[in-house]
mmCIF file of C-alpha atoms and ligand atoms in Angstrom:
data_model
loop_
_atom_site.group_PDB
_atom_site.id
_atom_site.type_symbol
_atom_site.label_atom_id
_atom_site.label_comp_id
_atom_site.label_asym_id
_atom_site.label_seq_id
_atom_site.Cartn_x
_atom_site.Cartn_y
_atom_site.Cartn_z
ATOM 1 C CA MET A 1469 117.376 99.298 102.596
ATOM 2 C CA LYS A 1470 114.203 98.657 100.561
ATOM 3 C CA ILE A 1471 111.314 96.743 102.081
ATOM 4 C CA LEU A 1472 108.254 95.404 100.323
ATOM 5 C CA VAL A 1473 105.029 95.422 102.355
ATOM 6 C CA LEU A 1474 102.282 93.041 101.302
ATOM 7 C CA ASN A 1475 98.682 93.070 102.498
ATOM 8 C CA CYS A 1476 96.745 90.185 100.942
ATOM 9 C CA GLY A 1477 92.946 89.891 100.905
ATOM 10 C CA SER A 1478 90.940 86.994 99.519
ATOM 11 C CA SER A 1479 90.682 88.419 95.984
ATOM 12 C CA SER A 1480 93.053 91.367 96.152
ATOM 13 C CA PHE A 1481 96.362 92.542 97.526
ATOM 14 C CA LYS A 1482 98.033 95.839 98.260
ATOM 15 C CA TYR A 1483 101.761 96.500 98.213
ATOM 16 C CA GLN A 1484 104.205 99.265 98.998
ATOM 17 C CA LEU A 1485 107.898 99.365 98.355
ATOM 18 C CA ILE A 1486 109.483 101.605 100.989
ATOM 19 C CA ASP A 1487 113.033 102.949 101.080
ATOM 20 C CA MET A 1488 113.810 102.647 104.790
ATOM 21 C CA ASP A 1489 116.757 105.040 104.605
ATOM 22 C CA ASN A 1490 114.264 107.902 104.379
ATOM 23 C CA GLU A 1491 110.921 106.020 104.825
ATOM 24 C CA LYS A 1492 109.866 107.188 101.367
ATOM 25 C CA VAL A 1493 107.318 105.168 99.380
ATOM 26 C CA LEU A 1494 108.979 104.276 96.051
ATOM 27 C CA ALA A 1495 105.914 102.574 94.556
ATOM 28 C CA LYS A 1496 102.595 101.241 95.725
ATOM 29 C CA GLY A 1497 99.625 99.525 94.237
ATOM 30 C CA THR A 1498 96.575 97.343 94.466
ATOM 31 C CA TYR A 1499 95.724 94.212 92.512
ATOM 32 C CA GLU A 1500 91.964 93.699 92.439
ATOM 33 C CA ARG A 1501 89.579 90.918 91.430
ATOM 34 C CA ILE A 1502 92.138 88.109 91.384
ATOM 35 C CA GLY A 1503 90.528 84.981 89.937
ATOM 36 C CA GLU A 1504 87.480 86.841 88.660
ATOM 37 C CA GLY A 1505 88.526 87.088 85.006
ATOM 38 C CA ASN A 1506 88.826 90.880 84.968
ATOM 39 C CA SER A 1507 91.691 91.470 87.359
ATOM 40 C CA PHE A 1508 93.797 94.585 87.116
ATOM 41 C CA LEU A 1509 96.677 96.283 88.843
ATOM 42 C CA THR A 1510 96.751 99.920 89.840
ATOM 43 C CA HIS A 1511 100.435 100.798 90.123
ATOM 44 C CA LYS A 1512 101.433 104.193 91.531
ATOM 45 C CA VAL A 1513 104.868 105.774 91.185
ATOM 46 C CA ASN A 1514 105.737 109.410 92.030
ATOM 47 C CA GLY A 1515 102.095 110.443 92.137
ATOM 48 C CA GLU A 1516 101.430 108.939 88.682
ATOM 49 C CA LYS A 1517 98.812 106.196 88.445
ATOM 50 C CA TYR A 1518 98.955 103.338 85.921
ATOM 51 C CA VAL A 1519 96.020 100.961 85.509
ATOM 52 C CA LEU A 1520 97.221 97.666 84.012
ATOM 53 C CA GLU A 1521 94.632 95.086 82.993
ATOM 54 C CA ASN A 1522 96.033 91.596 83.407
ATOM 55 C CA PRO A 1523 93.663 88.720 84.232
ATOM 56 C CA VAL A 1524 95.240 86.290 86.697
ATOM 57 C CA ASP A 1525 93.921 83.267 88.553
ATOM 58 C CA SER A 1526 96.208 83.212 91.545
ATOM 59 C CA HIS A 1527 97.950 85.430 94.077
ATOM 60 C CA LYS A 1528 101.222 83.962 92.839
ATOM 61 C CA ASP A 1529 100.639 85.225 89.282
ATOM 62 C CA ALA A 1530 99.375 88.569 90.574
ATOM 63 C CA ILE A 1531 102.420 89.077 92.802
ATOM 64 C CA ASP A 1532 104.695 87.967 89.960
ATOM 65 C CA PHE A 1533 103.135 90.636 87.697
ATOM 66 C CA ALA A 1534 103.383 93.352 90.369
ATOM 67 C CA LEU A 1535 107.065 92.497 91.000
ATOM 68 C CA LYS A 1536 107.720 92.789 87.238
ATOM 69 C CA GLN A 1537 106.329 96.330 87.349
ATOM 70 C CA LEU A 1538 108.768 97.234 90.121
ATOM 71 C CA THR A 1539 111.665 96.351 87.804
ATOM 72 C CA ASN A 1540 109.982 97.572 84.620
ATOM 73 C CA PRO A 1541 112.356 100.266 83.225
ATOM 74 C CA GLU A 1542 109.322 102.324 82.175
ATOM 75 C CA TYR A 1543 108.578 103.241 85.823
ATOM 76 C CA LYS A 1544 112.197 103.436 87.077
ATOM 77 C CA VAL A 1545 111.528 102.062 90.579
ATOM 78 C CA ILE A 1546 114.316 99.479 91.029
ATOM 79 C CA ASP A 1547 116.730 97.804 88.603
ATOM 80 C CA SER A 1548 116.540 94.350 90.082
ATOM 81 C CA LEU A 1549 114.521 92.383 92.646
ATOM 82 C CA ASP A 1550 117.822 91.828 94.496
ATOM 83 C CA GLU A 1551 117.337 95.356 95.822
ATOM 84 C CA ILE A 1552 114.428 94.136 97.986
ATOM 85 C CA SER A 1553 115.976 93.368 101.395
ATOM 86 C CA ALA A 1554 112.870 91.850 102.972
ATOM 87 C CA VAL A 1555 109.102 91.479 102.777
ATOM 88 C CA GLY A 1556 106.722 92.423 105.579
ATOM 89 C CA HIS A 1557 103.402 90.588 105.447
ATOM 90 C CA ARG A 1558 100.264 91.824 107.144
ATOM 91 C CA ILE A 1559 98.637 88.816 108.784
ATOM 92 C CA VAL A 1560 95.227 89.342 110.364
ATOM 93 C CA HIS A 1561 95.081 86.705 113.091
ATOM 94 C CA GLY A 1562 97.913 85.547 115.300
ATOM 95 C CA GLY A 1563 95.646 84.098 117.994
ATOM 96 C CA GLU A 1564 97.331 83.869 121.396
ATOM 97 C CA LYS A 1565 100.570 82.676 119.809
ATOM 98 C CA PHE A 1566 101.946 86.017 118.671
ATOM 99 C CA ASN A 1567 102.284 89.145 120.768
ATOM 100 C CA LYS A 1568 104.714 90.779 118.346
ATOM 101 C CA SER A 1569 105.983 90.588 114.789
ATOM 102 C CA VAL A 1570 108.189 87.623 113.909
ATOM 103 C CA LEU A 1571 110.586 86.406 111.224
ATOM 104 C CA ILE A 1572 108.736 83.866 109.085
ATOM 105 C CA ASP A 1573 109.926 80.250 109.193
ATOM 106 C CA ASP A 1574 108.166 76.886 108.883
ATOM 107 C CA GLU A 1575 107.016 77.001 112.524
ATOM 108 C CA VAL A 1576 105.461 80.441 112.036
ATOM 109 C CA ILE A 1577 103.695 79.327 108.854
ATOM 110 C CA LYS A 1578 102.295 76.346 110.748
ATOM 111 C CA ALA A 1579 101.057 78.611 113.543
ATOM 112 C CA ILE A 1580 99.389 80.991 111.060
ATOM 113 C CA LYS A 1581 97.636 77.948 109.552
ATOM 114 C CA GLU A 1582 96.453 76.910 113.003
ATOM 115 C CA CYS A 1583 94.772 80.309 113.391
ATOM 116 C CA ILE A 1584 92.697 79.826 110.200
ATOM 117 C CA PRO A 1585 89.531 78.810 112.126
ATOM 118 C CA LEU A 1586 89.672 82.214 113.858
ATOM 119 C CA ALA A 1587 90.018 84.141 110.562
ATOM 120 C CA PRO A 1588 88.806 81.831 107.789
ATOM 121 C CA LEU A 1589 88.742 84.563 105.122
ATOM 122 C CA HIS A 1590 91.870 86.487 106.070
ATOM 123 C CA ASN A 1591 94.633 84.114 107.178
ATOM 124 C CA PRO A 1592 94.537 81.919 104.037
ATOM 125 C CA ALA A 1593 95.045 85.074 101.947
ATOM 126 C CA GLY A 1594 98.083 86.033 104.036
ATOM 127 C CA LEU A 1595 99.502 82.557 103.544
ATOM 128 C CA LEU A 1596 99.015 82.851 99.773
ATOM 129 C CA GLY A 1597 101.146 85.997 99.852
ATOM 130 C CA ILE A 1598 103.896 84.241 101.810
ATOM 131 C CA GLU A 1599 103.883 81.254 99.439
ATOM 132 C CA ALA A 1600 103.969 83.501 96.373
ATOM 133 C CA CYS A 1601 107.036 85.366 97.698
ATOM 134 C CA GLN A 1602 108.774 82.074 98.516
ATOM 135 C CA LYS A 1603 108.412 81.163 94.832
ATOM 136 C CA GLU A 1604 109.003 84.570 93.214
ATOM 137 C CA ILE A 1605 111.795 85.945 95.381
ATOM 138 C CA PRO A 1606 113.217 82.863 97.105
ATOM 139 C CA GLY A 1607 115.680 83.463 99.913
ATOM 140 C CA VAL A 1608 114.427 86.970 100.740
ATOM 141 C CA LYS A 1609 113.696 87.271 104.483
ATOM 142 C CA MET A 1610 110.063 87.700 105.445
ATOM 143 C CA VAL A 1611 108.336 89.022 108.539
ATOM 144 C CA ALA A 1612 104.742 88.510 109.725
ATOM 145 C CA VAL A 1613 103.032 91.483 111.369
ATOM 146 C CA PHE A 1614 99.766 90.570 113.074
ATOM 147 C CA ASP A 1615 96.659 92.737 113.526
ATOM 148 C CA THR A 1616 95.980 90.988 116.809
ATOM 149 C CA ALA A 1617 99.479 91.134 118.353
ATOM 150 C CA PHE A 1618 99.255 94.629 119.857
ATOM 151 C CA HIS A 1619 96.198 93.619 121.910
ATOM 152 C CA GLN A 1620 97.866 90.679 123.629
ATOM 153 C CA THR A 1621 98.562 92.994 126.583
ATOM 154 C CA MET A 1622 94.849 93.021 127.529
ATOM 155 C CA LYS A 1623 94.072 91.501 130.911
ATOM 156 C CA LYS A 1624 92.044 88.343 131.114
ATOM 157 C CA GLU A 1625 89.052 90.090 132.690
ATOM 158 C CA GLN A 1626 89.009 92.343 129.624
ATOM 159 C CA TYR A 1627 89.253 89.632 126.977
ATOM 160 C CA ILE A 1628 87.226 86.783 128.451
ATOM 161 C CA TYR A 1629 83.551 86.474 127.431
ATOM 162 C CA PRO A 1630 80.931 85.526 130.001
ATOM 163 C CA LEU A 1631 80.318 82.119 128.383
ATOM 164 C CA PRO A 1632 81.037 78.583 129.600
ATOM 165 C CA TYR A 1633 84.826 78.637 130.130
ATOM 166 C CA GLU A 1634 85.271 75.454 128.096
ATOM 167 C CA TYR A 1635 84.695 77.373 124.828
ATOM 168 C CA TYR A 1636 87.737 79.502 125.604
ATOM 169 C CA GLU A 1637 89.785 76.406 126.388
ATOM 170 C CA LYS A 1638 88.526 74.353 123.454
ATOM 171 C CA TYR A 1639 88.340 76.943 120.658
ATOM 172 C CA GLY A 1640 90.061 80.059 121.977
ATOM 173 C CA VAL A 1641 86.753 81.951 122.072
ATOM 174 C CA ARG A 1642 87.820 85.313 123.588
ATOM 175 C CA LYS A 1643 88.312 88.919 122.583
ATOM 176 C CA TYR A 1644 91.390 89.367 120.345
ATOM 177 C CA GLY A 1645 90.957 92.803 118.799
ATOM 178 C CA PHE A 1646 92.207 93.963 115.387
ATOM 179 C CA HIS A 1647 93.778 96.996 113.653
ATOM 180 C CA GLY A 1648 96.654 96.609 116.123
ATOM 181 C CA THR A 1649 99.216 97.965 113.666
ATOM 182 C CA SER A 1650 97.178 101.127 113.175
ATOM 183 C CA HIS A 1651 96.479 101.584 116.892
ATOM 184 C CA MET A 1652 100.187 101.197 117.620
ATOM 185 C CA TYR A 1653 101.271 103.584 114.868
ATOM 186 C CA VAL A 1654 98.782 106.332 115.751
ATOM 187 C CA SER A 1655 99.426 106.173 119.505
ATOM 188 C CA ARG A 1656 103.195 106.431 119.012
ATOM 189 C CA ARG A 1657 102.841 109.175 116.445
ATOM 190 C CA VAL A 1658 100.529 111.337 118.568
ATOM 191 C CA ALA A 1659 102.914 111.045 121.527
ATOM 192 C CA GLU A 1660 105.699 112.234 119.186
ATOM 193 C CA MET A 1661 103.548 115.121 117.921
ATOM 194 C CA MET A 1662 102.843 116.178 121.518
ATOM 195 C CA GLY A 1663 106.481 115.809 122.536
ATOM 196 C CA GLU A 1664 105.367 113.494 125.355
ATOM 197 C CA ASP A 1665 106.561 110.092 126.476
ATOM 198 C CA ILE A 1666 103.861 107.570 125.517
ATOM 199 C CA LYS A 1667 104.413 105.988 128.958
ATOM 200 C CA ASN A 1668 102.676 109.030 130.476
ATOM 201 C CA LEU A 1669 99.635 109.058 128.190
ATOM 202 C CA ARG A 1670 96.184 107.484 128.221
ATOM 203 C CA ILE A 1671 95.088 107.508 124.581
ATOM 204 C CA ILE A 1672 91.841 106.419 122.942
ATOM 205 C CA ASN A 1673 92.393 105.839 119.239
ATOM 206 C CA CYS A 1674 89.330 105.765 116.976
ATOM 207 C CA HIS A 1675 90.235 103.834 113.796
ATOM 208 C CA LEU A 1676 87.116 104.600 111.767
ATOM 209 C CA GLY A 1677 87.336 102.999 108.325
ATOM 210 C CA GLN A 1678 85.034 100.506 106.631
ATOM 211 C CA GLY A 1679 86.124 98.205 109.391
ATOM 212 C CA ALA A 1680 86.360 100.238 112.576
ATOM 213 C CA SER A 1681 87.595 99.767 116.108
ATOM 214 C CA LEU A 1682 88.589 101.818 119.115
ATOM 215 C CA CYS A 1683 91.535 101.056 121.338
ATOM 216 C CA ALA A 1684 92.326 102.227 124.855
ATOM 217 C CA ILE A 1685 96.112 102.599 124.922
ATOM 218 C CA LYS A 1686 97.294 102.985 128.499
ATOM 219 C CA TYR A 1687 100.906 104.112 128.860
ATOM 220 C CA GLY A 1688 101.814 102.618 125.468
ATOM 221 C CA GLU A 1689 100.002 99.285 125.695
ATOM 222 C CA SER A 1690 96.626 98.118 124.440
ATOM 223 C CA TYR A 1691 94.386 98.004 127.500
ATOM 224 C CA ASP A 1692 91.054 97.307 125.808
ATOM 225 C CA THR A 1693 89.574 97.403 122.326
ATOM 226 C CA THR A 1694 86.146 97.141 120.725
ATOM 227 C CA MET A 1695 86.486 94.307 118.187
ATOM 228 C CA GLY A 1696 86.257 90.815 119.593
ATOM 229 C CA LEU A 1697 86.710 87.226 118.475
ATOM 230 C CA THR A 1698 86.263 88.501 114.918
ATOM 231 C CA PRO A 1699 86.237 91.961 113.304
ATOM 232 C CA LEU A 1700 82.426 92.055 113.513
ATOM 233 C CA GLY A 1701 82.107 93.235 117.103
ATOM 234 C CA GLY A 1702 82.296 96.626 118.789
ATOM 235 C CA ILE A 1703 81.060 99.836 117.189
ATOM 236 C CA PRO A 1704 78.685 99.808 114.196
ATOM 237 C CA MET A 1705 80.555 100.051 110.890
ATOM 238 C CA CYS A 1706 79.753 100.800 107.237
ATOM 239 C CA THR A 1707 78.096 97.379 106.702
ATOM 240 C CA ARG A 1708 78.887 95.469 109.932
ATOM 241 C CA CYS A 1709 76.620 95.555 112.946
ATOM 242 C CA GLY A 1710 79.090 95.752 115.845
ATOM 243 C CA ASP A 1711 77.835 94.641 119.275
ATOM 244 C CA LEU A 1712 74.254 93.365 119.495
ATOM 245 C CA ASP A 1713 71.996 91.554 121.886
ATOM 246 C CA PRO A 1714 73.217 88.036 120.966
ATOM 247 C CA SER A 1715 69.707 86.591 120.942
ATOM 248 C CA ILE A 1716 69.029 88.604 117.775
ATOM 249 C CA VAL A 1717 71.010 85.905 115.928
ATOM 250 C CA THR A 1718 68.710 83.065 117.000
ATOM 251 C CA PHE A 1719 65.654 85.320 116.644
ATOM 252 C CA LEU A 1720 66.506 85.927 112.973
ATOM 253 C CA MET A 1721 67.288 82.276 112.343
ATOM 254 C CA LYS A 1722 63.901 81.269 113.706
ATOM 255 C CA ASN A 1723 61.731 84.071 112.337
ATOM 256 C CA GLU A 1724 63.388 84.594 108.931
ATOM 257 C CA ASN A 1725 64.175 80.916 108.524
ATOM 258 C CA MET A 1726 67.848 81.743 107.999
ATOM 259 C CA THR A 1727 70.904 79.513 108.174
ATOM 260 C CA ALA A 1728 73.959 80.464 110.236
ATOM 261 C CA ASP A 1729 75.752 81.540 107.032
ATOM 262 C CA GLU A 1730 72.841 83.724 105.975
ATOM 263 C CA VAL A 1731 72.708 85.516 109.325
ATOM 264 C CA GLU A 1732 76.476 85.979 109.227
ATOM 265 C CA LYS A 1733 76.141 87.616 105.817
ATOM 266 C CA VAL A 1734 73.434 90.001 107.030
ATOM 267 C CA LEU A 1735 75.514 91.013 110.062
ATOM 268 C CA ASN A 1736 78.699 91.496 107.992
ATOM 269 C CA LYS A 1737 77.436 92.948 104.729
ATOM 270 C CA LYS A 1738 73.990 94.444 105.202
ATOM 271 C CA SER A 1739 74.055 96.030 108.623
ATOM 272 C CA GLY A 1740 75.721 99.032 110.228
ATOM 273 C CA VAL A 1741 75.211 102.413 108.635
ATOM 274 C CA LEU A 1742 74.061 100.794 105.382
ATOM 275 C CA GLY A 1743 71.505 98.687 107.254
ATOM 276 C CA ILE A 1744 69.894 101.533 109.166
ATOM 277 C CA SER A 1745 70.043 104.166 106.412
ATOM 278 C CA GLY A 1746 69.260 101.916 103.438
ATOM 279 C CA VAL A 1747 71.325 104.485 101.487
ATOM 280 C CA SER A 1748 74.931 103.313 101.082
ATOM 281 C CA PRO A 1749 77.885 101.940 103.046
ATOM 282 C CA ASP A 1750 79.805 105.123 102.209
ATOM 283 C CA PHE A 1751 79.543 107.882 104.810
ATOM 284 C CA ARG A 1752 79.815 110.539 102.111
ATOM 285 C CA ASP A 1753 76.529 109.357 100.563
ATOM 286 C CA VAL A 1754 74.808 108.929 103.912
ATOM 287 C CA GLU A 1755 75.828 112.439 105.022
ATOM 288 C CA ALA A 1756 74.584 113.900 101.733
ATOM 289 C CA GLU A 1757 71.221 112.159 102.247
ATOM 290 C CA LYS A 1758 71.107 113.427 105.826
ATOM 291 C CA SER A 1759 71.504 116.979 104.499
ATOM 292 C CA ASN A 1760 68.578 116.285 102.147
ATOM 293 C CA GLY A 1761 66.447 115.517 105.196
ATOM 294 C CA ASN A 1762 66.498 111.707 104.894
ATOM 295 C CA GLU A 1763 65.419 110.586 108.386
ATOM 296 C CA ARG A 1764 66.991 107.127 108.242
ATOM 297 C CA ALA A 1765 70.318 108.558 107.072
ATOM 298 C CA CYS A 1766 70.127 110.911 110.039
ATOM 299 C CA LEU A 1767 69.274 108.006 112.364
ATOM 300 C CA ALA A 1768 72.205 105.901 111.095
ATOM 301 C CA ILE A 1769 74.669 108.717 111.784
ATOM 302 C CA GLU A 1770 73.201 109.557 115.218
ATOM 303 C CA ASN A 1771 73.375 105.866 116.155
ATOM 304 C CA TYR A 1772 76.991 105.657 114.949
ATOM 305 C CA ASN A 1773 78.123 108.738 116.860
ATOM 306 C CA TYR A 1774 76.298 107.617 120.007
ATOM 307 C CA ASN A 1775 77.915 104.167 119.958
ATOM 308 C CA VAL A 1776 81.434 105.456 119.263
ATOM 309 C CA ALA A 1777 81.101 108.035 122.050
ATOM 310 C CA GLY A 1778 79.751 105.306 124.320
ATOM 311 C CA PHE A 1779 82.872 103.194 123.912
ATOM 312 C CA ILE A 1780 85.123 106.247 124.342
ATOM 313 C CA SER A 1781 83.358 106.876 127.655
ATOM 314 C CA LYS A 1782 83.786 103.256 128.716
ATOM 315 C CA PHE A 1783 87.496 103.334 127.872
ATOM 316 C CA ALA A 1784 87.952 106.610 129.765
ATOM 317 C CA MET A 1785 86.479 104.762 132.760
ATOM 318 C CA ALA A 1786 88.738 101.766 132.110
ATOM 319 C CA MET A 1787 91.916 103.887 132.163
ATOM 320 C CA ASP A 1788 90.783 106.134 135.023
ATOM 321 C CA GLY A 1789 90.681 109.030 132.593
ATOM 322 C CA VAL A 1790 91.833 109.953 129.117
ATOM 323 C CA ASP A 1791 94.480 112.456 128.003
ATOM 324 C CA VAL A 1792 94.151 112.195 124.226
ATOM 325 C CA ILE A 1793 91.551 111.071 121.695
ATOM 326 C CA THR A 1794 92.801 110.417 118.149
ATOM 327 C CA PHE A 1795 90.825 109.981 114.931
ATOM 328 C CA THR A 1796 92.202 107.970 112.023
ATOM 329 C CA ALA A 1797 91.319 105.941 108.846
ATOM 330 C CA GLY A 1798 88.911 106.928 106.039
ATOM 331 C CA ILE A 1799 86.088 108.273 108.182
ATOM 332 C CA GLY A 1800 88.169 109.412 111.154
ATOM 333 C CA GLU A 1801 90.518 111.383 108.907
ATOM 334 C CA ASN A 1802 87.951 112.814 106.505
ATOM 335 C CA GLN A 1803 84.500 113.119 108.033
ATOM 336 C CA ILE A 1804 84.468 116.492 109.762
ATOM 337 C CA LYS A 1805 80.868 116.237 110.981
ATOM 338 C CA ILE A 1806 81.302 112.722 112.353
ATOM 339 C CA ARG A 1807 84.277 113.808 114.493
ATOM 340 C CA LYS A 1808 82.262 116.770 115.729
ATOM 341 C CA GLY A 1809 79.137 114.645 116.295
ATOM 342 C CA ILE A 1810 81.031 112.079 118.372
ATOM 343 C CA CYS A 1811 82.747 114.752 120.465
ATOM 344 C CA GLU A 1812 79.406 116.514 121.137
ATOM 345 C CA HIS A 1813 78.576 113.525 123.372
ATOM 346 C CA LEU A 1814 81.831 113.905 125.301
ATOM 347 C CA LYS A 1815 81.345 117.345 126.857
ATOM 348 C CA PHE A 1816 81.044 115.681 130.283
ATOM 349 C CA LEU A 1817 84.713 114.627 129.898
ATOM 350 C CA GLY A 1818 85.633 118.227 129.130
ATOM 351 C CA VAL A 1819 86.142 117.570 125.401
ATOM 352 C CA GLU A 1820 85.800 120.738 123.319
ATOM 353 C CA ILE A 1821 86.359 120.800 119.552
ATOM 354 C CA ASP A 1822 87.759 123.842 117.734
ATOM 355 C CA ASP A 1823 85.476 123.994 114.680
ATOM 356 C CA GLU A 1824 87.986 125.829 112.547
ATOM 357 C CA ALA A 1825 90.827 123.418 113.321
ATOM 358 C CA ASN A 1826 88.465 120.476 112.751
ATOM 359 C CA ASN A 1827 87.561 121.753 109.278
ATOM 360 C CA VAL A 1828 90.264 119.693 107.591
ATOM 361 C CA ARG A 1829 90.778 116.309 105.934
ATOM 362 C CA SER A 1830 93.627 113.820 106.238
ATOM 363 C CA GLU A 1831 96.115 116.074 108.008
ATOM 364 C CA GLU A 1832 98.024 115.603 111.246
ATOM 365 C CA ARG A 1833 96.456 118.204 113.491
ATOM 366 C CA LEU A 1834 95.242 119.150 116.964
ATOM 367 C CA ILE A 1835 91.491 119.829 116.683
ATOM 368 C CA SER A 1836 90.515 120.538 120.299
ATOM 369 C CA THR A 1837 90.400 124.011 121.856
ATOM 370 C CA LYS A 1838 92.991 125.340 124.307
ATOM 371 C CA ASN A 1839 90.503 124.853 127.151
ATOM 372 C CA SER A 1840 89.603 121.276 126.241
ATOM 373 C CA LYS A 1841 90.451 118.942 129.146
ATOM 374 C CA VAL A 1842 91.211 116.160 126.666
ATOM 375 C CA LYS A 1843 93.374 116.793 123.600
ATOM 376 C CA VAL A 1844 91.835 115.611 120.323
ATOM 377 C CA TYR A 1845 93.977 114.963 117.234
ATOM 378 C CA ILE A 1846 93.613 113.747 113.667
ATOM 379 C CA VAL A 1847 96.499 111.373 112.879
ATOM 380 C CA PRO A 1848 96.385 109.736 109.421
ATOM 381 C CA THR A 1849 97.271 106.078 109.916
ATOM 382 C CA ASN A 1850 100.181 104.370 108.167
ATOM 383 C CA GLU A 1851 100.010 100.630 108.711
ATOM 384 C CA GLU A 1852 102.439 99.916 105.862
ATOM 385 C CA LEU A 1853 105.166 102.051 107.417
ATOM 386 C CA MET A 1854 104.652 100.337 110.773
ATOM 387 C CA ILE A 1855 104.984 96.924 109.062
ATOM 388 C CA ALA A 1856 108.122 98.059 107.227
ATOM 389 C CA ARG A 1857 109.677 99.374 110.478
ATOM 390 C CA ASP A 1858 109.015 96.085 112.286
ATOM 391 C CA THR A 1859 110.441 94.179 109.312
ATOM 392 C CA LYS A 1860 113.584 96.302 109.230
ATOM 393 C CA GLU A 1861 114.090 95.854 112.971
ATOM 394 C CA LEU A 1862 113.679 92.068 112.847
ATOM 395 C CA ILE A 1863 115.930 91.462 109.860
ATOM 396 C CA SER A 1864 118.607 93.746 111.290
ATOM 397 C CA LYS A 1865 118.877 91.754 114.542
HETATM 398 P P1 ADP B 2805 89.194 100.389 104.924
HETATM 399 O O1 ADP B 2805 88.740 99.910 106.265
HETATM 400 O O2 ADP B 2805 88.699 99.563 103.780
HETATM 401 O O3 ADP B 2805 90.683 100.709 104.864
HETATM 402 P P2 ADP B 2805 88.883 103.262 104.754
HETATM 403 O O4 ADP B 2805 89.720 103.553 105.944
HETATM 404 O O5 ADP B 2805 89.393 103.637 103.414
HETATM 405 O O6 ADP B 2805 88.411 101.752 104.743
HETATM 406 O O7 ADP B 2805 87.470 104.001 104.987
HETATM 407 C C1 ADP B 2805 86.436 103.985 104.048
HETATM 408 C C2 ADP B 2805 85.356 105.014 104.410
HETATM 409 O O8 ADP B 2805 85.997 106.281 104.660
HETATM 410 C C3 ADP B 2805 84.364 105.276 103.299
HETATM 411 O O9 ADP B 2805 83.193 104.534 103.529
HETATM 412 C C4 ADP B 2805 84.074 106.757 103.380
HETATM 413 O O10 ADP B 2805 82.883 106.944 104.101
HETATM 414 C C5 ADP B 2805 85.204 107.354 104.172
HETATM 415 N N1 ADP B 2805 86.068 108.202 103.340
HETATM 416 C C6 ADP B 2805 87.152 107.804 102.660
HETATM 417 N N2 ADP B 2805 87.724 108.833 101.998
HETATM 418 C C7 ADP B 2805 86.984 109.916 102.254
HETATM 419 C C8 ADP B 2805 87.038 111.305 101.862
HETATM 420 N N3 ADP B 2805 87.996 111.772 101.070
HETATM 421 N N4 ADP B 2805 86.092 112.120 102.336
HETATM 422 C C9 ADP B 2805 85.147 111.655 103.163
HETATM 423 N N5 ADP B 2805 85.028 110.374 103.557
HETATM 424 C C10 ADP B 2805 85.929 109.518 103.117
#
């Protein structure tokens, strides 16, 4: 059974075609700059990379072009689109309506539309992907996999904000959490690697990518997470601020004469590690500058490590302890010094990193010492595989 996984952004989309008989990726790619006049597709098959320039104005045309490459005899991926059994769509926001993946029908599409106010940039892109598939491969079953669904197990005292209750009732203002697919995948995978039942483990997963969040996974379920109403909250990120004293927003509006949109842009695009360091949103650049003695680069990294470790400590409290800490996504998988720097703050929990084991990138591995009271692992995330597995399960029912 072959499943196509689609992850649509506002001007881009990523896809993977996965053979579910052996969970092998047959082809994958990214279409970038849709509607910007210079769009192109990067199509990867068997480790070979093909960059295909093809300006398109819509997701529909982009998806149409990508599907043509899957059947293009030059790349030998599939002979016909009939071989695609189903499509799994990554949808960012499922609000309170979805606590698991679902088969897409008109009702589901309507519900995804109703969640647009909660994710005005992301959900419309997901819907464009669904519509494009309805036109290009009509009749093929589709499944929606939500970033928020995994966190629907949080208790009300964990997700409610201390604001007038009417805003929760009127607008659904509460903590939702994101990266659920990654948190679910990594927690299950680490339990497998340890040969333990996930129902016996308290795991804190650190998904540290451009967008970053931590999740406390207690006995297999999301117990708490750092992102909130939107993916801006929680730990500082490459360009996003994470949690702040909320009066900073009104302070900036008054003192810098900014509109709400302008403040939102500063908090999303110009803050975090980029904001403090003034160097770059990319940790590789900021670390290089730190090594050159750049004080602000050093400050940005110290602040990042301190805040991540702070949330790990809070989540250890929340679960009455922690058995495993996992690192995943671009920074979590690759930044050796960041993992070490975060764990330096966690000695009080009995966390001890094995420097030699930690000296690795993007590999499944135990990186804590034998004596460490908490096990620490690197587990490369695989959201696409998780989406494909959910899709297979739902269409097979
Ligand atoms: P996204 O949230 O967009 O999926 P990623 O998970 O790819 O982001 O993370 C991007 C960040 O990961 C970059 O800013 C960079 O700092 C870091 N990163 C990615 N690849 C590497 C690498 N090979 N070595 C070191 N750092 C990396």
